[in-house]
Amino acid sequence: MGKSNEIDQLIAALPKVELHLHIEGTLEPAMMFEMAERNGVALRFASIEEIEAAYQFEDLQSFLDLYYAGAAVLIHERDFFELTWAYLVRMAHENVRHVEIFFDPQTHTGRGIALETVLEGIGGALAQAEQTLGISSRLILSFLRDRSEADAMETLEAALAWRESIAGVGLDSAEVGNPPEKFIGAFRRARELGLQRVAHAGEEGPPEYVRQALDLLGVCRIDHGVRCAEDPALVERLVRERIPLTVCPLSNVRLRVFDSLADHNLKTLLERGVCVTLNSDDPAYLGGYLTENWLAVRSALDLSRADVLTLARNAVEASFLEGDAERALLGEIEEVAARRSEPDQAGAGPHTAAKNSESGHRD
Ligand code: ADE
Ligand code: ZN
């Protein structure tokens, strides 16, 4: 078997973790069409093929316009359940064991859907997946940064009725012109409530937004963050403080952050020592689910077996998992690695990875 084939099989066999996934971004054209008919929602597309043909994006905003339009078919609890469940079933087939999922409450409450409908639907699927698919999860409430901070605050307060279902808050939508500093108060409140904090930064926005997310919002990881590479001192800081980046390579190419996967800086950042993780972002719109991202990047950037194992371990370390659950998943990675060890490494004992006490999970 060729080396690249062996590494692809290792990728398939590894227990995987996804940390950057917008549940609204898993709405496949066929499901969008079916829900639109079922719920009597008019779409501006006449067929599934027309929807697919429209997925040619120039930048983040051109994607967001379609993504928000698509979300309009989600009306009932059943819709949110089915959306989430379909994603989780796919992830079970890909040997994904833990997911941390964004949802955008304002996208739904803004069109008159009750928060209860959204949370009961998504939450029901997550609970069922834990029981029947063996996938653990955390839910991250993401504020839309192109709306006001007051709107974000109001959303957060309303969500407190489901405090136990929500692990943390995030920040997404149109980045440029909506810097993290706009949301200092909302993130301060999230901190007071004991919520984890993450933010999209350095996707289309400048390295300064990554700095603001760290210094002003107190986030424990950065979503995307790839533009950090323009600021060597910032990269050094990410390495030193072991701040994870949730990188989404296929999304970055579709949204023209990089011209091609071969131009992506993920491997350079990994080699520099940044805690890079691999994720899909909005897989129904932006080129593929988690394993497709892994395989595409392995091929385009010629990732080694060691790179793949580092990425797998990084995702567990960067997750909100702690204690036994974290150790168990890290142990499984080492078991798979040992079982599929290279001939010159056969017999080497399992690597005992422990969470760096300075990483993530800061309050
Ligand atoms: N919302 C959904 N996907 C997003 C992305 N890639 N960047 C910002 N906001 C988003
Ligand atoms: Zn995203």
GROMACS .gro file of N, CA and C in nm, residues 22-28 31-43 66-85 102-105 107-114 117-118 121-122 285:
model
  171
   22HIS      N    1  -2.125   2.511   1.185
   22HIS     CA    2  -2.250   2.586   1.202
   22HIS      C    3  -2.363   2.492   1.164
   23ILE      N    4  -2.452   2.462   1.255
   23ILE     CA    5  -2.554   2.361   1.224
   23ILE      C    6  -2.640   2.408   1.106
   24GLU      N    7  -2.663   2.538   1.095
   24GLU     CA    8  -2.740   2.588   0.979
   24GLU      C    9  -2.664   2.565   0.848
   25GLY      N   10  -2.535   2.547   0.859
   25GLY     CA   11  -2.451   2.524   0.741
   25GLY      C   12  -2.446   2.379   0.697
   26THR      N   13  -2.527   2.294   0.764
   26THR     CA   14  -2.536   2.153   0.722
   26THR      C   15  -2.665   2.128   0.644
   27LEU      N   16  -2.735   2.235   0.611
   27LEU     CA   17  -2.863   2.221   0.539
   27LEU      C   18  -2.836   2.187   0.392
   28GLU      N   19  -2.850   2.059   0.360
   28GLU     CA   20  -2.826   2.012   0.222
   28GLU      C   21  -2.938   2.062   0.131
   31MET      N   22  -3.264   1.867   0.151
   31MET     CA   23  -3.340   1.892   0.274
   31MET      C   24  -3.403   2.031   0.270
   32MET      N   25  -3.330   2.127   0.216
   32MET     CA   26  -3.384   2.263   0.205
   32MET      C   27  -3.512   2.261   0.119
   33PHE      N   28  -3.503   2.189   0.012
   33PHE     CA   29  -3.616   2.180  -0.080
   33PHE      C   30  -3.736   2.112  -0.014
   34GLU      N   31  -3.707   2.001   0.053
   34GLU     CA   32  -3.813   1.923   0.119
   34GLU      C   33  -3.880   2.007   0.229
   35MET      N   34  -3.801   2.076   0.310
   35MET     CA   35  -3.859   2.155   0.419
   35MET      C   36  -3.935   2.276   0.364
   36ALA      N   37  -3.884   2.334   0.256
   36ALA     CA   38  -3.953   2.449   0.195
   36ALA      C   39  -4.094   2.407   0.151
   37GLU      N   40  -4.102   2.291   0.090
   37GLU     CA   41  -4.234   2.242   0.044
   37GLU      C   42  -4.324   2.211   0.163
   38ARG      N   43  -4.268   2.140   0.258
   38ARG     CA   44  -4.344   2.096   0.376
   38ARG      C   45  -4.396   2.216   0.455
   39ASN      N   46  -4.314   2.322   0.462
   39ASN     CA   47  -4.350   2.437   0.545
   39ASN      C   48  -4.410   2.553   0.466
   40GLY      N   49  -4.427   2.534   0.337
   40GLY     CA   50  -4.486   2.640   0.255
   40GLY      C   51  -4.400   2.765   0.247
   41VAL      N   52  -4.268   2.743   0.243
   41VAL     CA   53  -4.175   2.857   0.232
   41VAL      C   54  -4.131   2.869   0.085
   42ALA      N   55  -4.142   2.989   0.031
   42ALA     CA   56  -4.102   3.008  -0.110
   42ALA      C   57  -3.950   3.021  -0.119
   43LEU      N   58  -3.889   2.942  -0.208
   43LEU     CA   59  -3.745   2.955  -0.234
   43LEU      C   60  -3.727   3.022  -0.368
   66LEU      N   61  -2.680   3.366   0.097
   66LEU     CA   62  -2.752   3.242   0.065
   66LEU      C   63  -2.780   3.158   0.189
   67TYR      N   64  -2.685   3.159   0.279
   67TYR     CA   65  -2.695   3.079   0.404
   67TYR      C   66  -2.813   3.128   0.488
   68TYR      N   67  -2.828   3.259   0.500
   68TYR     CA   68  -2.941   3.312   0.579
   68TYR      C   69  -3.073   3.288   0.505
   69ALA      N   70  -3.072   3.298   0.374
   69ALA     CA   71  -3.194   3.271   0.296
   69ALA      C   72  -3.235   3.125   0.312
   70GLY      N   73  -3.138   3.035   0.308
   70GLY     CA   74  -3.166   2.892   0.324
   70GLY      C   75  -3.227   2.860   0.459
   71ALA      N   76  -3.176   2.927   0.564
   71ALA     CA   77  -3.223   2.897   0.700
   71ALA      C   78  -3.371   2.929   0.719
   72ALA      N   79  -3.429   3.004   0.626
   72ALA     CA   80  -3.570   3.043   0.638
   72ALA      C   81  -3.665   2.923   0.629
   73VAL      N   82  -3.618   2.808   0.581
   73VAL     CA   83  -3.706   2.690   0.573
   73VAL      C   84  -3.719   2.620   0.708
   74LEU      N   85  -3.635   2.658   0.804
   74LEU     CA   86  -3.638   2.594   0.937
   74LEU      C   87  -3.744   2.665   1.022
   75ILE      N   88  -3.855   2.596   1.046
   75ILE     CA   89  -3.967   2.659   1.115
   75ILE      C   90  -4.002   2.587   1.246
   76HIS      N   91  -4.013   2.456   1.238
   76HIS     CA   92  -4.063   2.379   1.352
   76HIS      C   93  -3.949   2.306   1.424
   77GLU      N   94  -3.979   2.264   1.547
   77GLU     CA   95  -3.881   2.187   1.625
   77GLU      C   96  -3.832   2.066   1.544
   78ARG      N   97  -3.925   2.001   1.477
   78ARG     CA   98  -3.891   1.884   1.394
   78ARG      C   99  -3.783   1.919   1.290
   79ASP      N  100  -3.790   2.038   1.232
   79ASP     CA  101  -3.692   2.078   1.130
   79ASP      C  102  -3.552   2.089   1.190
   80PHE      N  103  -3.545   2.151   1.308
   80PHE     CA  104  -3.414   2.166   1.373
   80PHE      C  105  -3.361   2.029   1.417
   81PHE      N  106  -3.453   1.943   1.462
   81PHE     CA  107  -3.412   1.808   1.501
   81PHE      C  108  -3.356   1.734   1.379
   82GLU      N  109  -3.430   1.733   1.271
   82GLU     CA  110  -3.389   1.656   1.152
   82GLU      C  111  -3.257   1.707   1.093
   83LEU      N  112  -3.242   1.839   1.093
   83LEU     CA  113  -3.118   1.900   1.044
   83LEU      C  114  -2.999   1.848   1.124
   84THR      N  115  -3.012   1.857   1.256
   84THR     CA  116  -2.902   1.819   1.346
   84THR      C  117  -2.877   1.669   1.341
   85TRP      N  118  -2.985   1.594   1.339
   85TRP     CA  119  -2.972   1.447   1.338
   85TRP      C  120  -2.901   1.399   1.211
  102PHE      N  121  -2.197   2.530   1.654
  102PHE     CA  122  -2.254   2.665   1.664
  102PHE      C  123  -2.399   2.664   1.619
  103PHE      N  124  -2.480   2.745   1.685
  103PHE     CA  125  -2.610   2.780   1.627
  103PHE      C  126  -2.626   2.930   1.638
  104ASP      N  127  -2.701   2.987   1.543
  104ASP     CA  128  -2.718   3.133   1.533
  104ASP      C  129  -2.861   3.169   1.575
  105PRO      N  130  -2.889   3.187   1.704
  105PRO     CA  131  -3.029   3.210   1.745
  105PRO      C  132  -3.093   3.331   1.677
  107THR      N  133  -3.066   3.443   1.383
  107THR     CA  134  -3.113   3.412   1.248
  107THR      C  135  -3.257   3.361   1.252
  108HIS      N  136  -3.294   3.300   1.363
  108HIS     CA  137  -3.426   3.238   1.375
  108HIS      C  138  -3.523   3.328   1.452
  109THR      N  139  -3.479   3.381   1.565
  109THR     CA  140  -3.570   3.467   1.643
  109THR      C  141  -3.606   3.592   1.561
  110GLY      N  142  -3.513   3.636   1.477
  110GLY     CA  143  -3.536   3.754   1.393
  110GLY      C  144  -3.651   3.734   1.294
  111ARG      N  145  -3.687   3.607   1.268
  111ARG     CA  146  -3.800   3.582   1.176
  111ARG      C  147  -3.915   3.515   1.251
  112GLY      N  148  -3.916   3.536   1.382
  112GLY     CA  149  -4.033   3.497   1.460
  112GLY      C  150  -4.034   3.354   1.510
  113ILE      N  151  -3.921   3.282   1.500
  113ILE     CA  152  -3.915   3.145   1.552
  113ILE      C  153  -3.871   3.153   1.699
  114ALA      N  154  -3.944   3.085   1.786
  114ALA     CA  155  -3.911   3.090   1.930
  114ALA      C  156  -3.778   3.019   1.957
  117THR      N  157  -3.812   2.652   2.028
  117THR     CA  158  -3.824   2.563   1.911
  117THR      C  159  -3.685   2.522   1.863
  118VAL      N  160  -3.597   2.621   1.853
  118VAL     CA  161  -3.461   2.598   1.803
  118VAL      C  162  -3.385   2.505   1.899
  121GLY      N  163  -3.524   2.142   1.941
  121GLY     CA  164  -3.496   2.059   1.823
  121GLY      C  165  -3.350   2.017   1.817
  122ILE      N  166  -3.259   2.114   1.826
  122ILE     CA  167  -3.115   2.081   1.820
  122ILE      C  168  -3.076   1.995   1.940
  285TYR      N  169  -2.260   2.383   0.215
  285TYR     CA  170  -2.241   2.496   0.124
  285TYR      C  171  -2.097   2.508   0.074
   0.00000   0.00000   0.00000
